[in-house]
Structures are given as structure tokens and as C-alpha cells.
XYZ file of C-alpha atoms in Angstrom:
141
model
C 17.000 -27.689 5.672
C 14.525 -30.425 4.805
C 11.850 -32.367 6.657
C 10.245 -35.642 5.586
C 6.526 -36.340 5.276
C 5.125 -39.874 5.102
C 1.440 -40.119 4.220
C -1.101 -42.776 5.088
C -0.961 -43.711 1.379
C 2.705 -44.718 1.850
C 4.022 -41.747 -0.075
C 7.227 -40.103 1.098
C 8.002 -36.485 0.243
C 10.596 -33.859 1.086
C 9.683 -30.354 2.238
C 11.627 -27.308 3.367
C 11.297 -26.536 7.065
C 8.975 -23.504 7.174
C 10.381 -20.068 7.840
C 8.789 -17.311 9.881
C 7.599 -16.882 13.431
C 6.815 -19.846 15.678
C 3.125 -19.329 14.902
C 3.770 -19.357 11.147
C 6.012 -22.419 11.419
C 3.473 -24.311 13.541
C 0.637 -23.517 11.135
C 2.648 -24.808 8.162
C 3.658 -27.977 10.059
C -0.018 -28.573 10.914
C -0.971 -28.141 7.250
C 1.678 -30.660 6.190
C 0.382 -33.178 8.732
C -3.161 -32.811 7.447
C -6.114 -30.486 6.925
C -7.759 -31.433 10.237
C -4.612 -31.038 12.330
C -5.024 -28.296 14.905
C -2.578 -29.706 17.438
C 0.392 -31.927 16.775
C 2.139 -34.304 19.135
C 5.910 -34.637 19.440
C 6.905 -38.324 19.391
C 10.305 -39.959 19.857
C 9.726 -43.359 18.134
C 12.178 -45.966 19.430
C 12.896 -47.723 16.135
C 13.898 -44.446 14.520
C 16.907 -44.575 16.851
C 17.514 -48.281 17.471
C 17.067 -49.589 13.915
C 17.535 -46.513 11.733
C 20.340 -44.848 13.689
C 18.815 -41.371 13.814
C 20.106 -38.875 16.365
C 18.035 -38.966 19.528
C 19.360 -36.216 21.787
C 19.005 -32.540 20.850
C 22.304 -30.680 20.664
C 23.353 -27.253 19.483
C 23.854 -28.786 16.016
C 20.705 -28.039 14.028
C 18.845 -31.163 12.966
C 21.238 -33.709 14.467
C 18.312 -35.040 16.529
C 15.235 -36.329 14.692
C 11.681 -36.630 15.990
C 8.223 -37.329 14.618
C 5.200 -35.030 14.604
C 1.693 -36.518 14.378
C -1.891 -35.272 14.628
C -2.649 -35.247 18.365
C -6.352 -35.796 17.669
C -5.947 -38.177 14.737
C -7.858 -41.002 16.422
C -10.806 -38.660 17.038
C -10.785 -37.664 13.362
C -10.793 -41.366 12.379
C -7.675 -40.924 10.265
C -6.186 -43.899 8.455
C -3.316 -45.833 9.987
C 0.177 -44.774 9.017
C 1.969 -48.097 8.673
C 5.483 -46.671 8.401
C 4.948 -44.360 11.387
C 3.380 -47.191 13.372
C 6.378 -49.407 12.678
C 8.804 -46.701 13.831
C 6.666 -46.250 16.958
C 6.636 -49.994 17.720
C 2.887 -50.469 17.387
C 3.396 -54.161 16.648
C 4.657 -54.507 20.232
C 2.144 -52.357 22.128
C -0.826 -52.043 19.765
C -1.069 -48.232 19.619
C -1.142 -47.291 15.934
C 0.004 -43.965 14.544
C -2.744 -42.459 12.410
C -2.614 -39.735 9.809
C 0.361 -38.300 7.997
C 3.626 -37.924 9.888
C 6.484 -35.463 9.702
C 10.077 -36.238 10.593
C 11.781 -33.045 11.705
C 15.053 -31.989 13.255
C 15.561 -30.532 16.687
C 18.104 -28.099 18.067
C 18.971 -27.141 21.638
C 18.526 -23.398 21.373
C 18.963 -20.592 23.870
C 15.363 -20.849 25.066
C 14.993 -24.636 24.929
C 14.417 -27.223 22.234
C 13.205 -25.963 18.846
C 12.121 -27.808 15.728
C 14.134 -27.281 12.561
C 15.078 -29.086 9.384
C 17.048 -32.320 9.427
C 20.835 -31.975 9.171
C 22.298 -33.013 5.822
C 24.199 -35.955 7.305
C 21.132 -37.288 9.136
C 18.994 -36.743 6.033
C 21.410 -38.608 3.733
C 21.563 -41.536 6.171
C 17.845 -41.663 6.975
C 15.960 -40.906 3.743
C 16.982 -44.009 1.728
C 16.106 -46.264 4.655
C 12.713 -44.568 5.049
C 12.057 -45.026 1.324
C 12.610 -48.771 1.789
C 10.313 -48.810 4.834
C 7.572 -47.051 2.891
C 7.870 -49.558 0.023
C 7.529 -52.417 2.502
C 4.630 -50.703 4.280
C 2.775 -50.520 0.983
C 2.855 -54.322 0.881
C 1.424 -54.852 4.375
């Protein structure tokens, strides 16, 4: 299953959700977010659900719910603004920009709680073209 990365340079890319232990998965997710990322933050950006129609509530269906991962300490690292991520987060309304690269990942309600996973195929097919358009627009801001 795939995840989506949007960089501060307005580049969108597709990656496989990492396999392995939780530690191995977390390390790979941190690397995809950026070389300085030691701790990522789980964000549920409103526009991802209200305007883009992404699933918002984790279920037992892998990847039916989508969330965003960002560098928790990105502001301390003086990372560049992520215009697409900031739009999804509603920064134009509250002024808190998303900085650094972002990952859009799936979630699943597992036996031990909520886990990250790849995005379901149906959510991916619906979401990716709309995110491509957002990234093109963000490049013109």
C-alpha cells in the first residue's frame, strides 16, 4: 500500500508504506519526512476531509482513514513552509503554517489501537489526482 509525500518544493511522490517492526517503520517515516526529523506529529487536517473527501475515522479497513505526518520540531529547525500542507491544515484561517515535508498515510483500527499503514486503493485513487492539482497551485503561490 502506498503513502504520499509532498515536499516544500511542491513535489509530490508515491512511496510504499515501510515494512518491519514499529521501530523500523517509524525510522523510515522520519527519513521520508526529512533528514532532521527525529519526532513526527500526527495531524488530522480539516480540509483533507471537508474539501478532499478523505476518510477521517479509523476503521478495521486498512487505509480507509487518512492523516498527515509532519516534523514535530520543524519550526525549531527553520524548515521551509509547506504550502500544500498548510492549505490542508487551514493555515490561512489560523496562521499556523506547516513546515517541512509532509506524509499522507493511512490508518487502521487494529487490535492494540490505531496503527499507521498505507492508503487504501480507493482512497488513493480519489485523493492523489486532487493533491496533484493542489501542489500545482501551491507552486504558483
